[in-house]
Short mmCIF file of C-alpha atoms in Angstrom, two decimals:
data_model
loop_
_atom_site.label_atom_id
_atom_site.label_comp_id
_atom_site.label_asym_id
_atom_site.label_seq_id
_atom_site.Cartn_x
_atom_site.Cartn_y
_atom_site.Cartn_z
CA MET A 152 8.09 8.15 -30.33
CA PRO A 153 5.26 10.50 -29.16
CA ALA A 154 3.47 10.07 -32.44
CA ASP A 155 3.10 6.38 -31.82
CA ILE A 156 1.44 6.92 -28.40
CA ASN A 157 -2.35 7.26 -28.37
CA SER A 158 -3.16 7.20 -24.68
CA PHE A 159 -1.54 7.40 -21.30
CA GLY A 160 -2.17 5.79 -17.88
CA LEU A 161 -0.69 6.78 -14.47
CA SER A 162 0.08 4.49 -11.52
CA THR A 163 1.65 6.16 -8.54
CA GLN A 164 2.88 5.49 -5.03
CA ARG A 165 0.25 6.26 -2.38
CA CYS A 166 0.39 8.32 0.85
CA THR A 167 3.24 10.53 -0.48
CA PHE A 168 2.49 14.27 -0.55
CA LEU A 169 3.85 17.80 -0.78
CA THR A 170 2.51 21.23 -0.12
CA TRP A 171 2.96 24.22 -2.42
CA ASN A 172 1.44 27.28 -4.06
CA HIS A 173 0.59 26.02 -7.58
CA GLU A 174 0.27 29.53 -9.05
CA THR A 175 3.69 30.80 -7.97
CA GLN A 176 5.30 27.28 -8.00
CA GLU A 177 6.60 27.97 -4.48
CA TYR A 178 7.09 24.61 -2.59
CA TYR A 179 6.68 24.51 1.17
CA SER A 180 8.06 21.03 1.48
CA ASN A 181 9.61 18.29 -0.62
CA PHE A 182 7.67 15.10 -1.16
CA ILE A 183 7.05 13.43 2.19
CA THR A 184 6.83 9.70 1.67
CA TRP A 185 4.87 6.99 3.49
CA LYS A 186 8.18 5.79 5.01
CA ASP A 187 8.87 9.13 6.71
CA LEU A 188 9.03 8.82 10.51
CA ARG A 189 9.30 12.40 11.64
CA ALA A 190 5.72 12.37 12.90
CA ASN A 191 6.30 9.36 15.25
CA ALA A 192 6.10 11.49 18.34
CA LEU A 193 2.90 13.11 17.08
CA VAL A 194 1.36 9.66 16.43
CA ASP A 195 2.16 8.56 19.97
CA GLN A 196 0.76 11.78 21.37
CA TRP A 197 -2.45 11.52 19.50
CA ASN A 198 -2.95 7.86 20.25
CA ALA A 199 -2.46 8.44 23.94
CA GLY A 200 -4.46 11.62 23.94
CA ILE A 201 -8.00 12.36 25.10
CA ILE A 202 -9.51 13.06 21.66
CA VAL A 203 -8.69 9.63 20.14
CA LYS A 204 -9.70 7.85 23.36
CA THR A 205 -12.93 9.70 23.41
CA LEU A 206 -13.53 8.86 19.83
CA ASN A 207 -12.85 5.16 20.55
CA THR A 208 -15.26 5.17 23.50
CA ALA A 209 -17.97 6.94 21.68
CA SER A 210 -17.70 4.71 18.67
CA TYR A 211 -17.94 1.58 20.84
CA ALA A 212 -21.13 3.01 22.41
CA LEU A 213 -22.52 3.59 18.95
CA TYR A 214 -21.57 0.06 18.06
CA LEU A 215 -23.51 -1.27 20.97
CA ILE A 216 -26.54 0.65 19.80
CA THR A 217 -26.32 0.07 16.04
CA ARG A 218 -24.23 -3.10 15.85
CA SER A 219 -22.54 -1.49 12.88
CA ASN A 220 -18.98 -2.89 12.25
CA ARG A 221 -18.00 0.60 11.12
CA PHE A 222 -18.38 1.91 14.61
CA LEU A 223 -16.66 -1.21 15.97
CA ALA A 224 -13.65 -0.47 13.70
CA ALA A 225 -13.61 3.18 14.89
CA SER A 226 -13.53 1.95 18.47
CA VAL A 227 -10.03 0.67 17.96
CA LEU A 228 -8.90 3.38 15.53
CA LYS A 229 -5.32 4.52 15.98
CA MET A 230 -3.35 7.12 14.06
CA MET A 231 -0.67 5.60 11.76
CA ASN A 232 2.43 7.17 10.43
CA SER A 233 2.08 5.50 7.08
CA GLN A 234 -1.01 7.52 6.32
CA VAL A 235 -0.98 11.15 5.31
CA THR A 236 -2.95 12.49 8.33
CA THR A 237 -0.42 12.79 10.96
CA ARG A 238 2.52 13.63 8.65
CA LEU A 239 0.54 16.49 7.17
CA LEU A 240 -0.47 17.70 10.66
CA HIS A 241 3.22 17.52 11.69
CA GLU A 242 4.12 19.62 8.60
CA VAL A 243 1.32 22.14 9.42
CA GLN A 244 2.60 22.48 13.00
CA THR A 245 6.33 22.79 12.20
CA ASN A 246 6.51 24.61 8.83
CA LYS A 247 6.15 28.36 9.31
CA ARG A 248 6.03 29.10 5.56
CA LEU A 249 3.16 26.57 5.24
CA GLN A 250 1.40 28.12 8.16
CA GLU A 251 1.51 31.59 6.61
CA ALA A 252 0.43 30.25 3.22
CA LEU A 253 -2.52 28.44 4.80
CA ARG A 254 -3.52 31.65 6.68
CA ARG A 255 -3.52 33.44 3.23
CA LYS A 256 -5.40 30.51 1.62
CA GLU A 257 -2.60 30.11 -0.98
CA ALA A 258 -1.39 26.55 -0.14
CA ARG A 259 -2.73 23.25 -1.29
CA VAL A 260 -1.79 19.60 -0.69
CA GLU A 261 -0.69 17.47 -3.64
CA LEU A 262 -0.71 13.68 -3.50
CA LEU A 263 1.76 12.19 -5.88
CA ASP A 264 -0.80 11.34 -8.56
CA SER A 265 -2.53 14.85 -8.33
CA TRP A 266 0.89 16.59 -8.69
CA ILE A 267 1.91 14.52 -11.72
CA LEU A 268 -1.56 15.03 -13.21
CA TYR A 269 -1.34 18.76 -12.70
CA LYS A 270 2.14 18.91 -14.25
CA LEU A 271 1.12 16.87 -17.27
CA ARG A 272 -2.16 18.63 -17.91
CA SER A 273 -0.91 22.19 -17.26
CA GLY A 274 2.45 21.98 -19.15
CA ASN A 275 4.45 22.27 -15.97
CA GLY A 276 2.35 25.24 -14.78
CA LEU A 277 1.94 27.10 -18.08
CA GLN A 278 -1.80 26.84 -17.39
CA THR A 279 -2.83 27.55 -13.77
CA ASN A 280 -6.57 27.05 -14.23
CA ILE A 281 -6.27 23.24 -14.27
CA ASP A 282 -8.55 21.56 -11.86
CA HIS A 283 -6.99 19.95 -8.69
CA ILE A 284 -7.93 16.23 -8.89
CA SER A 285 -6.76 12.93 -7.44
CA ASP A 286 -8.05 9.50 -8.28
CA ILE A 287 -10.14 7.71 -5.63
CA THR A 288 -7.74 4.81 -5.07
CA SER A 289 -4.99 7.31 -4.12
CA ALA A 290 -7.30 9.32 -1.87
CA THR A 291 -8.68 6.36 -0.07
CA ALA A 292 -5.39 5.38 1.37
CA THR A 293 -4.54 8.74 2.96
CA GLY A 294 -6.53 8.36 6.24
CA LEU A 295 -8.27 11.64 5.36
CA PHE A 296 -10.87 9.92 3.07
CA ASP A 297 -13.81 7.96 4.38
CA PRO A 298 -14.30 4.82 2.14
CA PHE A 299 -17.73 4.29 3.71
CA THR A 300 -19.13 7.66 2.64
CA LEU A 301 -16.72 8.14 -0.33
CA CYS A 302 -15.73 11.69 0.56
CA TRP A 303 -12.97 13.54 2.53
CA THR A 304 -13.96 12.91 6.19
CA PRO A 305 -14.91 15.92 8.40
CA LEU A 306 -13.16 13.92 11.09
CA ALA A 307 -9.85 15.19 9.73
CA LYS A 308 -10.76 18.82 10.41
CA PHE A 309 -12.16 17.80 13.83
CA LEU A 310 -9.00 16.04 14.84
CA SER A 311 -6.36 18.19 13.17
CA GLY A 312 -7.87 21.32 11.71
CA ILE A 313 -7.05 20.31 8.15
CA GLU A 314 -9.58 21.89 5.72
CA SER A 315 -10.80 19.68 2.89
CA ALA A 316 -10.52 22.74 0.62
CA ILE A 317 -6.72 22.27 0.35
CA LEU A 318 -7.16 18.64 -0.78
CA PRO A 319 -7.78 17.53 -4.38
CA THR A 320 -11.20 16.79 -5.70
CA VAL A 321 -11.61 13.07 -5.87
CA VAL A 322 -12.52 11.54 -9.22
CA ASP A 323 -13.28 8.06 -10.61
CA ASN A 324 -10.73 5.83 -12.33
CA ASP A 325 -12.49 6.39 -15.67
CA TYR A 326 -12.89 10.20 -15.23
CA LYS A 327 -13.58 11.74 -18.57
CA GLY A 328 -12.00 15.05 -17.52
CA PHE A 329 -8.38 13.91 -17.31
CA GLY A 330 -7.97 15.50 -20.79
CA ASN A 331 -4.69 15.41 -22.69
CA ILE A 332 -1.03 15.66 -21.87
CA HIS A 333 -0.06 19.38 -22.45
CA PRO A 334 2.31 19.73 -25.55
CA ASN A 335 4.86 21.47 -23.36
CA ALA A 336 4.81 18.94 -20.50
CA LEU A 337 7.44 16.54 -21.75
CA GLY A 338 9.84 18.30 -23.99
CA PRO A 339 10.05 19.66 -27.56
CA GLU A 340 9.51 16.30 -29.30
CA TRP A 341 5.99 16.21 -27.68
CA HIS A 342 4.99 19.71 -29.00
CA SER A 343 2.87 18.35 -31.86
CA SER A 344 1.49 15.30 -29.90
CA CYS A 345 -2.03 14.69 -28.76
CA VAL A 346 -2.05 12.03 -26.05
CA SER A 347 -5.09 11.54 -23.91
CA ILE A 348 -4.84 10.58 -20.20
CA SER A 349 -7.22 7.73 -19.88
CA ALA A 350 -6.61 6.33 -16.36
CA SER A 351 -5.09 7.02 -13.04
CA ILE A 352 -4.77 4.40 -10.35
CA SER A 353 -2.57 3.91 -7.21
CA ASP A 354 0.19 1.31 -7.24
CA GLN A 355 -1.30 -1.43 -5.05
CA THR A 356 -4.70 -1.44 -6.77
CA ALA A 357 -3.01 -1.18 -10.16
CA ALA A 358 -1.15 -4.38 -9.11
CA MET A 359 -4.52 -6.02 -8.48
CA TRP A 360 -5.51 -5.32 -12.11
CA GLY A 361 -2.06 -6.47 -13.24
CA SER A 362 -2.54 -9.71 -11.33
CA GLN A 363 -6.07 -10.07 -12.82
CA CYS A 364 -7.71 -10.04 -9.40
CA PHE A 365 -11.29 -8.91 -10.13
CA GLU A 366 -13.54 -11.29 -8.23
CA ARG A 367 -14.55 -11.24 -4.49
CA GLY A 368 -12.04 -13.29 -2.44
CA GLU A 369 -9.18 -13.03 -4.88
CA VAL A 370 -5.83 -12.12 -3.34
CA LYS A 371 -2.59 -10.53 -4.58
CA ILE A 372 0.52 -9.93 -2.57
CA THR A 373 3.01 -7.36 -3.61
CA LEU A 374 6.47 -8.10 -2.16
CA GLY A 375 8.49 -4.95 -2.71
CA THR A 376 9.61 -2.26 -0.37
CA GLY A 377 6.84 -3.63 1.89
CA ALA A 378 4.44 -6.48 1.71
CA PHE A 379 0.95 -5.53 0.72
CA LEU A 380 -1.84 -8.00 0.75
CA ASN A 381 -5.02 -6.90 -0.94
CA LEU A 382 -8.25 -8.99 -1.03
CA ILE A 383 -11.26 -8.03 -3.04
CA THR A 384 -14.38 -7.60 -0.92
CA GLY A 385 -16.74 -6.62 -3.82
CA SER A 386 -19.32 -4.02 -3.08
CA THR A 387 -18.76 -4.36 0.64
CA CYS A 388 -16.51 -1.90 2.55
CA HIS A 389 -14.97 -4.07 5.32
CA ALA A 390 -14.60 -2.59 8.81
CA SER A 391 -11.57 -4.04 10.46
CA VAL A 392 -10.67 -4.39 14.17
CA MET A 393 -7.34 -6.02 13.61
CA GLY A 394 -5.50 -3.28 11.78
CA LEU A 395 -6.48 -4.04 8.17
CA TYR A 396 -7.48 -1.04 6.06
CA PRO A 397 -10.58 -0.81 3.85
CA LEU A 398 -9.90 0.75 0.43
CA VAL A 399 -11.69 1.45 -2.77
CA ALA A 400 -10.02 -0.84 -5.27
CA TRP A 401 -11.53 0.97 -8.23
CA GLN A 402 -14.59 3.03 -9.16
CA PHE A 403 -16.08 3.67 -12.60
CA ARG A 404 -18.66 6.25 -13.46
CA ASP A 405 -19.72 3.95 -16.32
CA ALA A 406 -19.51 0.55 -14.83
CA ARG A 407 -19.65 -2.34 -17.34
CA GLU A 408 -19.17 -4.99 -14.62
CA LYS A 409 -21.38 -5.72 -11.57
CA ALA A 410 -20.56 -2.81 -9.27
CA ARG A 411 -19.60 0.80 -9.78
CA THR A 412 -17.42 0.89 -6.67
CA VAL A 413 -15.36 -2.18 -5.78
CA TYR A 414 -13.66 -2.41 -2.36
CA CYS A 415 -10.65 -4.28 -1.12
CA VAL A 416 -9.12 -4.76 2.28
CA GLU A 417 -5.38 -4.32 2.74
CA GLY A 418 -2.84 -5.68 5.18
CA ALA A 419 0.71 -4.22 5.12
CA SER A 420 4.12 -5.09 6.48
CA ASN A 421 6.25 -2.02 5.76
CA ASP A 422 9.68 -3.69 6.01
CA ILE A 423 10.38 -6.24 3.29
CA GLY A 424 12.65 -4.91 0.54
CA THR A 425 14.12 -2.46 3.09
CA VAL A 426 15.18 -5.37 5.29
CA ILE A 427 16.94 -7.09 2.33
CA GLU A 428 18.67 -3.84 1.33
CA TRP A 429 19.76 -3.30 4.97
CA ALA A 430 21.19 -6.87 5.12
CA LYS A 431 23.07 -6.27 1.92
CA GLN A 432 24.55 -3.07 3.32
CA CYS A 433 25.61 -5.06 6.37
CA GLY A 434 27.60 -7.42 4.05
CA LEU A 435 25.52 -10.58 4.51
CA PHE A 436 25.38 -10.93 0.71
CA ASN A 437 26.38 -9.00 -2.37
CA ASP A 438 23.26 -9.36 -4.46
CA PRO A 439 19.70 -10.06 -3.22
CA MET A 440 19.40 -12.70 -6.00
CA GLU A 441 21.95 -14.76 -4.05
CA THR A 442 19.80 -15.04 -1.01
CA SER A 443 17.69 -17.95 -2.10
CA ASP A 444 20.76 -20.06 -2.83
CA ILE A 445 22.42 -19.04 0.47
CA ALA A 446 19.32 -19.92 2.43
CA HIS A 447 19.18 -23.40 0.80
CA THR A 448 22.72 -24.21 1.93
CA VAL A 449 21.45 -24.84 5.45
CA PRO A 450 18.48 -26.99 6.49
CA ASP A 451 17.19 -24.43 9.04
CA THR A 452 18.14 -21.28 10.95
CA ASN A 453 19.87 -23.20 13.71
CA GLY A 454 17.48 -21.59 16.24
CA VAL A 455 17.98 -17.99 14.96
CA TYR A 456 14.93 -15.74 14.47
CA PHE A 457 14.77 -12.25 12.97
CA ILE A 458 12.15 -9.57 13.58
CA PRO A 459 11.67 -7.15 10.61
CA ALA A 460 10.35 -4.01 12.39
CA PHE A 461 12.21 -0.97 11.25
CA SER A 462 8.81 0.73 10.95
CA GLY A 463 7.27 -1.19 13.78
CA LEU A 464 4.88 -4.19 13.27
CA GLY A 465 1.62 -3.95 11.45
CA PRO A 466 -1.49 -6.18 11.56
CA PRO A 467 -2.29 -8.21 13.48
CA ILE A 468 0.34 -7.08 16.08
CA ASN A 469 -0.05 -3.29 15.41
CA ASN A 470 2.86 -2.12 17.51
CA PRO A 471 4.87 0.78 16.25
CA ARG A 472 7.28 0.60 19.15
CA ALA A 473 8.67 -2.77 18.17
CA ALA A 474 12.36 -3.20 17.40
CA THR A 475 14.27 -4.95 14.65
CA GLY A 476 16.78 -7.62 15.44
CA PHE A 477 18.12 -11.21 15.63
CA ILE A 478 17.60 -13.57 18.60
CA GLY A 479 19.05 -17.00 19.16
CA ILE A 480 22.58 -16.38 17.77
CA THR A 481 25.23 -18.74 19.08
CA LEU A 482 28.87 -19.44 18.30
CA SER A 483 27.67 -21.96 15.67
CA THR A 484 25.50 -19.36 13.84
CA THR A 485 26.76 -18.77 10.27
CA ARG A 486 26.03 -16.18 7.65
CA ALA A 487 23.63 -18.60 5.95
CA HIS A 488 21.61 -18.96 9.16
CA LEU A 489 21.23 -15.21 9.37
CA VAL A 490 20.17 -14.81 5.73
CA ARG A 491 17.70 -17.70 5.96
CA ALA A 492 16.30 -16.19 9.23
CA ILE A 493 15.72 -12.86 7.40
CA LEU A 494 13.90 -14.56 4.50
CA GLU A 495 11.78 -16.63 6.86
CA SER A 496 10.77 -13.53 8.69
CA ILE A 497 9.47 -11.99 5.47
CA VAL A 498 7.32 -15.07 4.86
CA PHE A 499 6.14 -15.28 8.47
CA ARG A 500 4.91 -11.70 8.39
CA THR A 501 3.14 -12.40 5.14
CA VAL A 502 1.53 -15.50 6.64
CA GLN A 503 0.29 -13.31 9.52
CA LEU A 504 -1.42 -11.00 6.95
CA CYS A 505 -3.05 -14.00 5.23
CA GLU A 506 -4.40 -15.38 8.46
CA THR A 507 -5.66 -11.97 9.65
CA VAL A 508 -7.52 -11.46 6.38
CA LYS A 509 -9.03 -14.89 6.56
CA ALA A 510 -10.08 -14.43 10.20
CA GLU A 511 -11.69 -11.01 9.59
CA THR A 512 -13.35 -11.45 6.16
CA LYS A 513 -14.33 -15.16 6.49
CA PHE A 514 -13.13 -15.60 2.85
CA THR A 515 -11.49 -18.98 2.03
CA LEU A 516 -8.16 -18.16 0.29
CA LYS A 517 -7.66 -20.40 -2.71
CA LEU A 518 -4.61 -18.92 -4.42
CA LEU A 519 -1.90 -16.35 -3.69
CA ARG A 520 -0.74 -14.28 -6.64
CA VAL A 521 2.60 -12.50 -5.95
CA ASP A 522 4.39 -9.69 -7.68
CA GLY A 523 7.11 -7.21 -6.86
CA GLY A 524 10.90 -7.56 -6.86
CA VAL A 525 11.11 -9.75 -3.75
CA SER A 526 8.75 -12.27 -5.35
CA ARG A 527 11.64 -13.24 -7.65
CA ASN A 528 13.10 -15.11 -4.59
CA ASP A 529 12.20 -18.72 -4.99
CA PHE A 530 12.90 -19.61 -1.37
CA ILE A 531 10.35 -17.07 -0.17
CA CYS A 532 7.66 -18.17 -2.67
CA GLN A 533 8.12 -21.84 -1.82
CA LEU A 534 8.08 -21.24 1.96
CA LEU A 535 5.01 -19.04 1.51
CA ALA A 536 3.25 -21.86 -0.25
CA ASP A 537 4.31 -24.48 2.36
CA ALA A 538 3.28 -22.16 5.29
CA THR A 539 -0.14 -21.31 4.02
CA GLY A 540 -0.97 -24.55 2.21
CA LEU A 541 -1.88 -22.55 -0.85
CA GLN A 542 -0.57 -22.42 -4.40
CA VAL A 543 1.65 -19.22 -4.94
CA GLU A 544 1.46 -18.04 -8.46
CA ARG A 545 4.16 -15.75 -9.99
CA ALA A 546 3.50 -14.09 -13.31
CA THR A 547 6.02 -13.77 -16.09
CA SER A 548 6.42 -10.07 -15.20
CA ILE A 549 6.65 -8.92 -11.60
CA GLU A 550 5.79 -5.33 -12.54
CA SER A 551 2.05 -5.77 -11.99
CA SER A 552 1.41 -2.11 -11.31
CA ILE A 553 2.62 -1.11 -14.82
CA PHE A 554 0.47 -3.78 -16.42
CA GLY A 555 -2.45 -2.87 -14.27
CA ALA A 556 -2.42 0.85 -15.31
CA THR A 557 -1.99 -0.34 -18.97
CA TYR A 558 -5.01 -2.70 -18.67
CA MET A 559 -7.12 0.10 -17.18
CA VAL A 560 -6.24 2.37 -20.04
CA GLY A 561 -7.27 -0.24 -22.52
CA TYR A 562 -10.45 -1.12 -20.56
CA ASN A 563 -11.50 2.56 -20.39
CA MET A 564 -10.76 3.03 -24.11
CA GLY A 565 -12.79 -0.04 -25.02
CA LEU A 566 -9.88 -2.14 -26.23
CA TRP A 567 -11.00 -4.77 -23.70
CA ASN A 568 -14.74 -4.96 -22.92
CA SER A 569 -14.68 -7.08 -19.86
CA PHE A 570 -12.52 -8.50 -16.96
CA GLY A 571 -12.72 -11.80 -18.74
CA ASP A 572 -10.89 -10.34 -21.64
CA LEU A 573 -8.14 -9.16 -19.39
CA GLN A 574 -7.85 -12.47 -17.52
CA LYS A 575 -6.93 -14.18 -20.79
CA LEU A 576 -3.73 -12.06 -20.91
CA ARG A 577 -2.20 -13.47 -17.66
CA GLN A 578 0.99 -15.39 -18.18
CA ILE A 579 2.38 -17.58 -15.34
CA GLU A 580 6.10 -17.94 -14.94
CA ARG A 581 5.90 -20.47 -12.11
CA THR A 582 3.47 -21.95 -9.66
CA PHE A 583 4.73 -22.99 -6.29
CA GLU A 584 2.85 -25.91 -4.86
CA PRO A 585 2.46 -26.38 -1.08
CA ARG A 586 4.45 -29.38 0.36
CA THR A 587 2.36 -30.67 3.17
CA GLN A 588 5.18 -32.74 4.70
CA TYR A 589 6.87 -29.48 5.85
CA GLN A 590 3.79 -27.71 7.29
CA LEU A 591 4.13 -28.97 10.86
CA ALA A 592 7.77 -27.94 11.17
CA ILE A 593 7.04 -24.56 9.69
CA ARG A 594 4.15 -23.98 12.06
CA GLU A 595 6.48 -24.82 14.94
CA ARG A 596 9.04 -22.29 13.61
CA ILE A 597 6.28 -19.62 13.29
CA ALA A 598 5.25 -20.26 16.86
CA ASN A 599 8.84 -19.79 18.14
CA TRP A 600 9.13 -16.62 15.91
CA MET A 601 5.97 -15.29 17.62
CA LYS A 602 7.67 -15.81 21.01
CA ALA A 603 10.67 -13.90 19.71
CA ILE A 604 8.40 -10.99 18.72
CA LYS A 605 7.40 -10.65 22.35
CA ARG A 606 10.97 -9.99 23.21
CA PHE A 607 11.14 -7.05 20.64
CA GLU A 608 7.79 -5.34 21.30
CA ASN A 609 7.66 -2.01 23.05
CA TRP A 610 11.42 -1.58 22.84
CA TYR A 611 11.21 2.03 21.97
#
């Protein structure tokens, strides 16, 4: 009941946005998610264009002068469809109503968190003078925000003409101005309630809190719609040349721990849960929970390999033109071989992310904490442990983002005073130990899988 709720925390999907006039409630688009591919042609056009190439060349020249890794990272910068930048530019170029609203200075961009916060704080638009805000962990993933300078980058206007005035004001994760949920926001039973909004944090960084990853070098891997590996880099914003992305993990105005701003680096494989759902629709199994048992019915894939690339291939390959498919199918291939090949491909992509993070950051990984629906698959978790040689730890609850937002609310309210208090709350359902006797055979399979990738690159 509302009367039993004292405070509220928000965790949202990143890089999903809409455009609208908040005063008239006129929407110029539906939510455009991070999986939307309509801007693919624009991404290719920009990456092949003179502006991005000039930026790359100039950045490399600055790197030679300054030896700043930030400029080295910019020298290999490419537009990515998963970020907001090109999808927003595509919307600006193709949506005539939005163009007119921008000309009249009536439109603004809402990230998912800023839209929900506005709705909750304004009572679904009853108050129009509510400030336009987004938390820093949501903003930092858009491609429009510079994690090094901690502000909306002027590069966005230079490249695409997008004015920062239409974007939300970026606030800390312990922002004191979140206020309360409006009594009219959630229905009549909430009319007499007074619930404060105490935290807002994006889903992947919330999952880090839910997995109790607070120290430099600690890693969590979310296996859901995609695979997202996040490693804490502390007060250092890492500049990547291999396709990893530097993010603000959290930022507090009143920091009780060592640093006000804590960074992480993220590597992503966008097709994990989507691959499993596709395989289900193709009739390879009826329930994803069956796949672990199916994979165990055969000792190997019988030479079959699967490339999960519906959205292209991310780091360290970074090829948006790659195709999805099986290779190595023969007359002796069975359904179990195909299912096992799919599960192995998920692990192999995750192993690539682990190795890329290790190579770039020089951190020694000691433990992998996994969450997300796909982490319930025992075959995947055990193979991940065997392939990396690391323990894989799965918590009792796989919904780490929910726990992370809850922990941040309690932390901001003083219910927990330190990260040490939160670490005591972690409950482990199972730890998968690496089996060294299988590592050589797995490495050979990964090497063959990498050869298969070469056959699927640049297909489109």
